[in-house]
Tab-separated table of C-alpha atoms and ligand atoms in Angstrom:
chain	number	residue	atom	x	y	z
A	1	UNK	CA	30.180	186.817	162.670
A	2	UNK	CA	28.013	185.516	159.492
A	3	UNK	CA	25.094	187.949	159.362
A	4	UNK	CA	21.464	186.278	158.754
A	5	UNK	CA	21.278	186.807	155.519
A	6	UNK	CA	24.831	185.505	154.463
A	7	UNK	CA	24.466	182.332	152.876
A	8	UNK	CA	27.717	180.391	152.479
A	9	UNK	CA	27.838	177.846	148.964
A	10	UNK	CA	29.448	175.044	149.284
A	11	UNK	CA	32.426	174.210	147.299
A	12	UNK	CA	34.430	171.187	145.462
A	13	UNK	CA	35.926	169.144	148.691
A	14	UNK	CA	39.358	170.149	150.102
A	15	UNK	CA	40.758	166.714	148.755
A	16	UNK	CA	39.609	167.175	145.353
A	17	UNK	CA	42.076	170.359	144.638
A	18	UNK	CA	44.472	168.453	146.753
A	19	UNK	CA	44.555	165.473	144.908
A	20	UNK	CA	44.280	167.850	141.507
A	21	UNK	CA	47.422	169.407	142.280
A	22	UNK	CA	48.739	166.311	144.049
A	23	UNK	CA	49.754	168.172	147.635
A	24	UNK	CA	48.279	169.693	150.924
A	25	UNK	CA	47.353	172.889	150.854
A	26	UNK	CA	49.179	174.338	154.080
A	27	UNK	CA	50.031	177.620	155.808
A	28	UNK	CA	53.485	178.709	156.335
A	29	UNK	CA	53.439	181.955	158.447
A	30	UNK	CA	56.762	183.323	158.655
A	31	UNK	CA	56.861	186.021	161.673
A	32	UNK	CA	60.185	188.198	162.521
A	33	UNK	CA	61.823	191.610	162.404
A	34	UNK	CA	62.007	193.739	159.702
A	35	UNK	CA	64.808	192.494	157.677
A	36	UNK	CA	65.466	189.220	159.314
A	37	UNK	CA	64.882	187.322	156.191
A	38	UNK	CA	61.631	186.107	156.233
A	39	UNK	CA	61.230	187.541	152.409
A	40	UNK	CA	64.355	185.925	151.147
A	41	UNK	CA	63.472	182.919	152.387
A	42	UNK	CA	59.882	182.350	151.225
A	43	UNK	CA	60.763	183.846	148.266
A	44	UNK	CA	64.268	180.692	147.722
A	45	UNK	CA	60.989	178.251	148.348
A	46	UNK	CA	58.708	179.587	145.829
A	47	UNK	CA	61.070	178.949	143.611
A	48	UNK	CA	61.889	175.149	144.786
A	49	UNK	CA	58.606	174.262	145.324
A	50	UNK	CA	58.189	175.753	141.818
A	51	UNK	CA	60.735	173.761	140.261
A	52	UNK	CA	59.135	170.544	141.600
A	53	UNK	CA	55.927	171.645	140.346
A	54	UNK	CA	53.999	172.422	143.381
A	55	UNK	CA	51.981	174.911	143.526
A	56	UNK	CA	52.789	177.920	146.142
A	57	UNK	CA	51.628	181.579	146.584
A	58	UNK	CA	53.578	183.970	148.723
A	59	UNK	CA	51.544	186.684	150.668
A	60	UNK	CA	54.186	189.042	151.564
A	61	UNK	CA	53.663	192.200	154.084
A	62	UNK	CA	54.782	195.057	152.255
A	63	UNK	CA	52.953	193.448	148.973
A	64	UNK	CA	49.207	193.241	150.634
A	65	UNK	CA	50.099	196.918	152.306
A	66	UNK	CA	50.521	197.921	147.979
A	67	UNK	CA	47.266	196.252	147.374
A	68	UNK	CA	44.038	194.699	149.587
A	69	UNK	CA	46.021	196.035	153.077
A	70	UNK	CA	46.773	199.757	151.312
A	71	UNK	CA	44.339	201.443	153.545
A	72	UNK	CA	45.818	200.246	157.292
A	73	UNK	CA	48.932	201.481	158.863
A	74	UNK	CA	51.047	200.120	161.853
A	75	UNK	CA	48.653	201.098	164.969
A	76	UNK	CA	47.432	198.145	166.606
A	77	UNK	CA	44.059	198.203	165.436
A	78	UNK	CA	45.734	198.113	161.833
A	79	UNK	CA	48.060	195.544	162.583
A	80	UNK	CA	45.181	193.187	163.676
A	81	UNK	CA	43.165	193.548	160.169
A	82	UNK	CA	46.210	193.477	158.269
A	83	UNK	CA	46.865	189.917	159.845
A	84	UNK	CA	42.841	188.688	160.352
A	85	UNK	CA	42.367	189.939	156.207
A	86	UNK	CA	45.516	187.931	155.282
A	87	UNK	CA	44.821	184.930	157.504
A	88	UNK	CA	41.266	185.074	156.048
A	89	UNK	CA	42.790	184.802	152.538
A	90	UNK	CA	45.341	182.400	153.324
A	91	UNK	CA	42.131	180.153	154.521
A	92	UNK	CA	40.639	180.370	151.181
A	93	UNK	CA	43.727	178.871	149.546
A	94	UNK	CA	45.033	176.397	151.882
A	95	UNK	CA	41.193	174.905	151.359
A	96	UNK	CA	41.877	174.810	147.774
A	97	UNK	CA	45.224	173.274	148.217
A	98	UNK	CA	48.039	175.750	147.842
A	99	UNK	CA	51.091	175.948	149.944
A	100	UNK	CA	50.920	179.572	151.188
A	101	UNK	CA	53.679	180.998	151.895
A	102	UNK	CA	52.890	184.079	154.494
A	103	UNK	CA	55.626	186.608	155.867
A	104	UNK	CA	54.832	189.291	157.613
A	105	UNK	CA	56.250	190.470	160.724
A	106	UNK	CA	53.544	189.578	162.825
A	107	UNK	CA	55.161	191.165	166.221
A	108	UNK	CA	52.884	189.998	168.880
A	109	UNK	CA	51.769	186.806	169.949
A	110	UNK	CA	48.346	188.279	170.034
A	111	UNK	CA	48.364	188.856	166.210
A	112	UNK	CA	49.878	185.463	165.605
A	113	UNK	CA	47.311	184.000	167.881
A	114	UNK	CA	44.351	185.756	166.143
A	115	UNK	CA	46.258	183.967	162.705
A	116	UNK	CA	46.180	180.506	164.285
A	117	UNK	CA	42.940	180.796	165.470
A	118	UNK	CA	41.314	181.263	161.702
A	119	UNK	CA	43.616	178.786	160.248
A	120	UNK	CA	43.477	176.423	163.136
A	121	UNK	CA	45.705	173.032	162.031
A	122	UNK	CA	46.623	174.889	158.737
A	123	UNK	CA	48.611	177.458	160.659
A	124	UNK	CA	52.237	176.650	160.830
A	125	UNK	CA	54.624	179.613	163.110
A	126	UNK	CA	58.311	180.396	161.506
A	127	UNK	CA	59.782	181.957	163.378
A	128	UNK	CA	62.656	183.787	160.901
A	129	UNK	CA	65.284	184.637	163.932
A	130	UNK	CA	67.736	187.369	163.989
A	131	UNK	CA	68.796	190.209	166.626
A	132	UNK	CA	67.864	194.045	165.906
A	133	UNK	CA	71.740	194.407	165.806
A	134	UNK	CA	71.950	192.073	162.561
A	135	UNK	CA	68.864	192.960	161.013
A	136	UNK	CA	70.110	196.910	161.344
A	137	UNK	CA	73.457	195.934	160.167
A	138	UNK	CA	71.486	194.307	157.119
A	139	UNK	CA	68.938	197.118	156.453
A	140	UNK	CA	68.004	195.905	153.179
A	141	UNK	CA	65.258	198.821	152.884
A	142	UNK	CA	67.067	201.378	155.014
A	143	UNK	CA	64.385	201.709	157.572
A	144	UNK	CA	66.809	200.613	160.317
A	145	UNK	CA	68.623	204.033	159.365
A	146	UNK	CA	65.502	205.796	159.070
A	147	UNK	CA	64.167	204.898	162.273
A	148	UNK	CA	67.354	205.796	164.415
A	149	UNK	CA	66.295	209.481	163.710
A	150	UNK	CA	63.023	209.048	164.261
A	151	UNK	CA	61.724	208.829	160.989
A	152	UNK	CA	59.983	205.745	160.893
A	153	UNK	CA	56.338	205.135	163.127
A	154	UNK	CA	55.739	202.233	165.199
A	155	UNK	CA	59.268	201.030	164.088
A	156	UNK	CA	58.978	197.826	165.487
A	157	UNK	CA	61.976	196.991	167.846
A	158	UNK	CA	62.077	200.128	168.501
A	159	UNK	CA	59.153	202.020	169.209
A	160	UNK	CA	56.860	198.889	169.087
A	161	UNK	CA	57.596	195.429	170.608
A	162	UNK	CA	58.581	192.525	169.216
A	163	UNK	CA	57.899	189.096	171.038
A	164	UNK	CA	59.484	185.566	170.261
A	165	UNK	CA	57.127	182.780	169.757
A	166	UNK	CA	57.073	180.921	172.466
A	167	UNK	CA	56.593	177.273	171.122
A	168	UNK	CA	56.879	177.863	166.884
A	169	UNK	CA	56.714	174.755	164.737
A	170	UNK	CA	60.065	175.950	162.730
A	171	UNK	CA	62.723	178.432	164.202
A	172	UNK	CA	65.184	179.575	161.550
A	173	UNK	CA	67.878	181.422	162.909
A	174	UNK	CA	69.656	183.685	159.900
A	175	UNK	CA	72.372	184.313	162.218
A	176	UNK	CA	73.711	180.817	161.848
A	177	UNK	CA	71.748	179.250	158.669
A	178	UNK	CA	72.242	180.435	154.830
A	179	UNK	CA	69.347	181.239	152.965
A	180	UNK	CA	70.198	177.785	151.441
A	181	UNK	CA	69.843	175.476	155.065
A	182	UNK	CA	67.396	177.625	155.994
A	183	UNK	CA	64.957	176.569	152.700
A	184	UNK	CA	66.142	172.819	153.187
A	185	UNK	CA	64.777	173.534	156.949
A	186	UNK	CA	61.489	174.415	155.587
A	187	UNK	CA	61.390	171.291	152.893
A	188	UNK	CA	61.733	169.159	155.561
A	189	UNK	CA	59.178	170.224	157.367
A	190	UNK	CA	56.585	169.903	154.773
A	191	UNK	CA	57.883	166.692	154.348
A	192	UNK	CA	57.182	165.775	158.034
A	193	UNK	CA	53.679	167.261	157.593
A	194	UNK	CA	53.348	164.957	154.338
A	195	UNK	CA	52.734	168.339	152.657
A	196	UNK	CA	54.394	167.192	149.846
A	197	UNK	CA	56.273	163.536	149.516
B	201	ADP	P1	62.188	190.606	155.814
B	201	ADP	O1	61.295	190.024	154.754
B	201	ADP	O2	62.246	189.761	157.052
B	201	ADP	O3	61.898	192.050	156.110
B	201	ADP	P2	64.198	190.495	153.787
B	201	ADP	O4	64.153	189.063	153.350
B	201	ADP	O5	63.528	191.519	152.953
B	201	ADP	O6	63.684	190.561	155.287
B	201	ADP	O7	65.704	190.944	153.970
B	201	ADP	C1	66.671	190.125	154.593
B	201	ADP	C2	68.038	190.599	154.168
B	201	ADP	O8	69.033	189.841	154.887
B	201	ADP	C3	68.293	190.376	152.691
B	201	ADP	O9	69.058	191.456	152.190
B	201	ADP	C4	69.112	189.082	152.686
B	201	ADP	O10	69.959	188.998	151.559
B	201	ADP	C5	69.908	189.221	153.965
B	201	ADP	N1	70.343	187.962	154.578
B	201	ADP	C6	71.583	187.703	155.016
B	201	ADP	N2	71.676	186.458	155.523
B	201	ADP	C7	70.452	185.910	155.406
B	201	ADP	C8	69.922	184.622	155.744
B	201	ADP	N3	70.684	183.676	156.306
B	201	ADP	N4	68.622	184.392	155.514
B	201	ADP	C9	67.838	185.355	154.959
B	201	ADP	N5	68.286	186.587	154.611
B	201	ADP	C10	69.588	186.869	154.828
Protein backbone atom coordinates (compact mmCIF):
# COMPACT_ATOMS: atom_id res chain seq x y z
CA UNK A 1 0.00 0.00 0.00
CA UNK A 2 1.21 3.71 -1.11
CA UNK A 3 1.43 5.59 2.18
CA UNK A 4 -0.14 9.32 2.16
CA UNK A 5 2.67 10.97 1.72
CA UNK A 6 4.17 8.87 -1.24
CA UNK A 7 3.85 10.76 -4.26
CA UNK A 8 4.42 8.74 -7.44
CA UNK A 9 6.13 11.03 -10.70
CA UNK A 10 5.13 10.23 -13.69
CA UNK A 11 7.40 8.97 -16.28
CA UNK A 12 8.18 8.97 -20.27
CA UNK A 13 5.14 6.62 -21.69
CA UNK A 14 5.67 2.82 -21.91
CA UNK A 15 5.65 3.18 -25.84
CA UNK A 16 8.23 5.73 -25.96
CA UNK A 17 11.16 3.25 -24.55
CA UNK A 18 9.39 0.68 -26.57
CA UNK A 19 9.53 2.27 -29.69
CA UNK A 20 13.30 3.62 -28.57
CA UNK A 21 14.51 0.24 -28.38
CA UNK A 22 12.09 -0.97 -31.06
CA UNK A 23 10.40 -4.07 -28.84
CA UNK A 24 7.92 -4.88 -25.93
CA UNK A 25 9.14 -4.87 -22.83
CA UNK A 26 7.84 -8.35 -21.43
CA UNK A 27 8.27 -10.74 -18.49
CA UNK A 28 9.56 -14.14 -18.91
CA UNK A 29 9.34 -15.96 -15.50
CA UNK A 30 10.98 -19.16 -15.72
CA UNK A 31 9.82 -21.42 -12.57
CA UNK A 32 11.31 -25.14 -11.91
CA UNK A 33 13.58 -27.29 -9.76
CA UNK A 34 16.83 -26.62 -8.84
CA UNK A 35 18.87 -27.62 -11.72
CA UNK A 36 16.25 -28.17 -14.30
CA UNK A 37 17.70 -25.65 -16.59
CA UNK A 38 15.95 -22.67 -16.20
CA UNK A 39 19.59 -20.78 -15.95
CA UNK A 40 20.96 -22.34 -19.06
CA UNK A 41 18.24 -21.48 -20.86
CA UNK A 42 17.65 -17.78 -20.13
CA UNK A 43 21.06 -17.40 -20.13
CA UNK A 44 21.27 -19.25 -24.49
CA UNK A 45 18.47 -16.24 -24.95
CA UNK A 46 20.34 -13.42 -23.58
CA UNK A 47 22.67 -14.11 -25.81
CA UNK A 48 20.23 -14.44 -29.05
CA UNK A 49 18.23 -11.76 -28.21
CA UNK A 50 21.63 -10.03 -27.81
CA UNK A 51 22.86 -10.87 -31.08
CA UNK A 52 19.71 -9.42 -32.71
CA UNK A 53 20.11 -6.40 -30.76
CA UNK A 54 17.33 -6.51 -28.35
CA UNK A 55 17.66 -5.53 -25.32
CA UNK A 56 17.22 -8.26 -22.33
CA UNK A 57 18.16 -8.42 -18.59
CA UNK A 58 18.22 -11.70 -16.76
CA UNK A 59 17.19 -11.66 -12.99
CA UNK A 60 18.50 -14.89 -11.87
CA UNK A 61 17.74 -16.50 -8.20
CA UNK A 62 20.95 -17.22 -6.81
CA UNK A 63 22.22 -13.66 -8.36
CA UNK A 64 19.46 -11.33 -6.42
CA UNK A 65 20.13 -13.82 -3.18
CA UNK A 66 24.25 -12.25 -3.80
CA UNK A 67 22.82 -8.84 -3.99
CA UNK A 68 19.17 -6.89 -3.24
CA UNK A 69 17.65 -10.61 -1.93
CA UNK A 70 21.09 -11.27 0.38
CA UNK A 71 19.20 -10.79 3.54
CA UNK A 72 16.12 -13.60 3.00
CA UNK A 73 16.52 -17.27 3.17
CA UNK A 74 14.20 -20.19 1.99
CA UNK A 75 11.28 -20.01 4.79
CA UNK A 76 8.15 -19.08 3.30
CA UNK A 77 7.94 -15.71 4.47
CA UNK A 78 11.41 -15.28 2.58
CA UNK A 79 10.42 -16.94 -0.38
CA UNK A 80 7.43 -14.52 -0.81
CA UNK A 81 9.73 -11.18 -0.68
CA UNK A 82 12.31 -12.73 -2.63
CA UNK A 83 9.60 -13.19 -5.46
CA UNK A 84 7.21 -9.80 -4.61
CA UNK A 85 10.99 -7.64 -4.58
CA UNK A 86 11.91 -9.29 -7.93
CA UNK A 87 8.46 -9.08 -9.51
CA UNK A 88 8.46 -5.44 -8.28
CA UNK A 89 11.72 -4.88 -10.22
CA UNK A 90 10.86 -6.79 -13.14
CA UNK A 91 7.71 -4.17 -13.29
CA UNK A 92 10.00 -1.32 -13.46
CA UNK A 93 11.72 -2.68 -16.57
CA UNK A 94 9.13 -4.33 -18.53
CA UNK A 95 7.51 -0.51 -18.29
CA UNK A 96 10.61 0.74 -19.74
CA UNK A 97 10.71 -1.87 -22.37
CA UNK A 98 13.16 -4.63 -21.60
CA UNK A 99 12.62 -8.27 -22.13
CA UNK A 100 13.24 -9.65 -18.60
CA UNK A 101 14.30 -12.64 -18.38
CA UNK A 102 13.35 -14.05 -14.64
CA UNK A 103 14.37 -17.64 -13.27
CA UNK A 104 13.93 -18.52 -10.13
CA UNK A 105 12.45 -21.54 -8.81
CA UNK A 106 9.38 -20.13 -7.76
CA UNK A 107 7.93 -23.57 -6.10
CA UNK A 108 4.42 -22.72 -5.31
CA UNK A 109 1.67 -21.55 -7.22
CA UNK A 110 1.09 -19.11 -4.45
CA UNK A 111 4.47 -17.36 -5.11
CA UNK A 112 3.91 -17.47 -8.83
CA UNK A 113 0.48 -16.12 -8.28
CA UNK A 114 1.67 -13.23 -6.02
CA UNK A 115 4.30 -12.64 -9.40
CA UNK A 116 1.37 -12.51 -11.83
CA UNK A 117 -0.59 -10.49 -9.82
CA UNK A 118 2.11 -7.37 -9.85
CA UNK A 119 2.95 -7.94 -13.39
CA UNK A 120 -0.55 -8.68 -14.47
CA UNK A 121 -0.45 -9.14 -18.65
CA UNK A 122 3.42 -8.71 -18.46
CA UNK A 123 3.75 -11.95 -16.56
CA UNK A 124 4.51 -14.85 -18.77
CA UNK A 125 4.88 -18.70 -16.61
CA UNK A 126 7.84 -21.15 -18.03
CA UNK A 127 7.57 -23.69 -16.78
CA UNK A 128 11.44 -25.29 -17.22
CA UNK A 129 10.30 -29.20 -16.73
CA UNK A 130 12.39 -31.94 -15.46
CA UNK A 131 11.95 -34.84 -12.72
CA UNK A 132 13.99 -34.66 -9.27
CA UNK A 133 15.60 -37.91 -10.68
CA UNK A 134 17.22 -35.88 -13.72
CA UNK A 135 17.81 -32.76 -12.09
CA UNK A 136 19.82 -34.94 -9.18
CA UNK A 137 21.50 -36.89 -11.82
CA UNK A 138 22.52 -33.32 -13.25
CA UNK A 139 23.47 -31.57 -9.96
CA UNK A 140 25.24 -28.86 -11.56
CA UNK A 141 25.87 -27.15 -7.98
CA UNK A 142 25.97 -30.35 -5.96
CA UNK A 143 23.10 -29.49 -3.74
CA UNK A 144 21.22 -32.61 -4.91
CA UNK A 145 24.22 -34.48 -3.08
CA UNK A 146 24.19 -32.18 -0.31
CA UNK A 147 20.70 -32.46 0.47
CA UNK A 148 20.50 -36.40 0.48
CA UNK A 149 22.41 -36.08 3.86
CA UNK A 150 20.61 -33.54 5.08
CA UNK A 151 22.71 -30.76 4.48
CA UNK A 152 20.74 -28.51 2.59
CA UNK A 153 17.36 -26.46 4.33
CA UNK A 154 14.12 -26.28 2.74
CA UNK A 155 15.70 -28.35 -0.15
CA UNK A 156 12.97 -28.02 -2.32
CA UNK A 157 11.72 -31.48 -3.63
CA UNK A 158 12.68 -32.67 -0.81
CA UNK A 159 11.96 -31.07 2.28
CA UNK A 160 9.80 -28.33 0.58
CA UNK A 161 7.21 -28.84 -2.23
CA UNK A 162 7.33 -28.24 -5.54
CA UNK A 163 4.01 -27.74 -7.61
CA UNK A 164 3.56 -27.79 -11.53
CA UNK A 165 1.84 -24.89 -13.02
CA UNK A 166 -1.25 -25.75 -13.77
CA UNK A 167 -2.02 -23.77 -17.06
CA UNK A 168 1.79 -22.03 -17.95
CA UNK A 169 2.03 -20.05 -21.16
CA UNK A 170 5.40 -22.12 -22.20
CA UNK A 171 6.29 -25.67 -20.81
CA UNK A 172 9.84 -26.67 -21.70
CA UNK A 173 10.55 -30.04 -20.90
CA UNK A 174 14.67 -30.57 -20.65
CA UNK A 175 14.03 -34.13 -20.60
CA UNK A 176 13.18 -34.19 -24.26
CA UNK A 177 14.34 -30.58 -25.69
CA UNK A 178 18.18 -29.36 -26.05
CA UNK A 179 19.05 -26.23 -24.67
CA UNK A 180 18.98 -25.31 -28.43
CA UNK A 181 14.84 -26.26 -29.15
CA UNK A 182 14.22 -25.23 -25.98
CA UNK A 183 15.55 -21.30 -26.81
CA UNK A 184 13.82 -21.60 -30.36
CA UNK A 185 10.62 -22.53 -28.03
CA UNK A 186 10.98 -19.34 -26.26
CA UNK A 187 11.68 -17.13 -29.68
CA UNK A 188 8.64 -18.22 -30.84
CA UNK A 189 6.77 -17.27 -28.29
CA UNK A 190 7.82 -13.74 -28.21
CA UNK A 191 7.12 -13.81 -31.63
CA UNK A 192 3.45 -14.85 -31.00
CA UNK A 193 3.27 -12.09 -28.34
CA UNK A 194 4.73 -9.62 -31.13
CA UNK A 195 7.45 -9.10 -28.50
CA UNK A 196 9.78 -8.79 -31.03
CA UNK A 197 9.01 -9.27 -35.05
P1 LIG B 1 18.59 -24.04 -12.75
O1 LIG B 1 18.86 -22.62 -13.17
O2 LIG B 1 17.21 -24.50 -13.12
O3 LIG B 1 18.92 -24.31 -11.30
P2 LIG B 1 20.89 -24.66 -14.32
O4 LIG B 1 20.56 -24.05 -15.65
O5 LIG B 1 21.81 -23.94 -13.41
O6 LIG B 1 19.52 -25.01 -13.59
O7 LIG B 1 21.48 -26.12 -14.54
C1 LIG B 1 20.93 -27.03 -15.47
C2 LIG B 1 21.98 -28.06 -15.79
O8 LIG B 1 21.39 -29.06 -16.65
C3 LIG B 1 23.16 -27.48 -16.53
O9 LIG B 1 24.34 -28.13 -16.09
C4 LIG B 1 22.85 -27.84 -17.99
O10 LIG B 1 24.02 -27.95 -18.76
C5 LIG B 1 22.16 -29.17 -17.83
N1 LIG B 1 21.23 -29.53 -18.91
C6 LIG B 1 21.19 -30.71 -19.53
N2 LIG B 1 20.23 -30.73 -20.48
C7 LIG B 1 19.64 -29.52 -20.45
C8 LIG B 1 18.57 -28.94 -21.21
N3 LIG B 1 17.94 -29.61 -22.18
N4 LIG B 1 18.20 -27.69 -20.91
C9 LIG B 1 18.82 -27.00 -19.92
N5 LIG B 1 19.84 -27.50 -19.17
C10 LIG B 1 20.25 -28.76 -19.43
Amino acid sequence: MIGTDIHPHATLPRHAKETLLGQKGIVLWFCGLSGSGKSTIAGALEQVLHDQGRFCIRLDGDNLRAGLNGNLGFTDDDRLENIRRTAELSKLLAANGVIVLCSLITPRGELRDLARGILGSDFSEIYVKASYAACEARDPKGLYAKAANGNVAHFTGRDSVFEEPQEPSLTLDTERLSVEDATFEVLEFLRTKRVIA
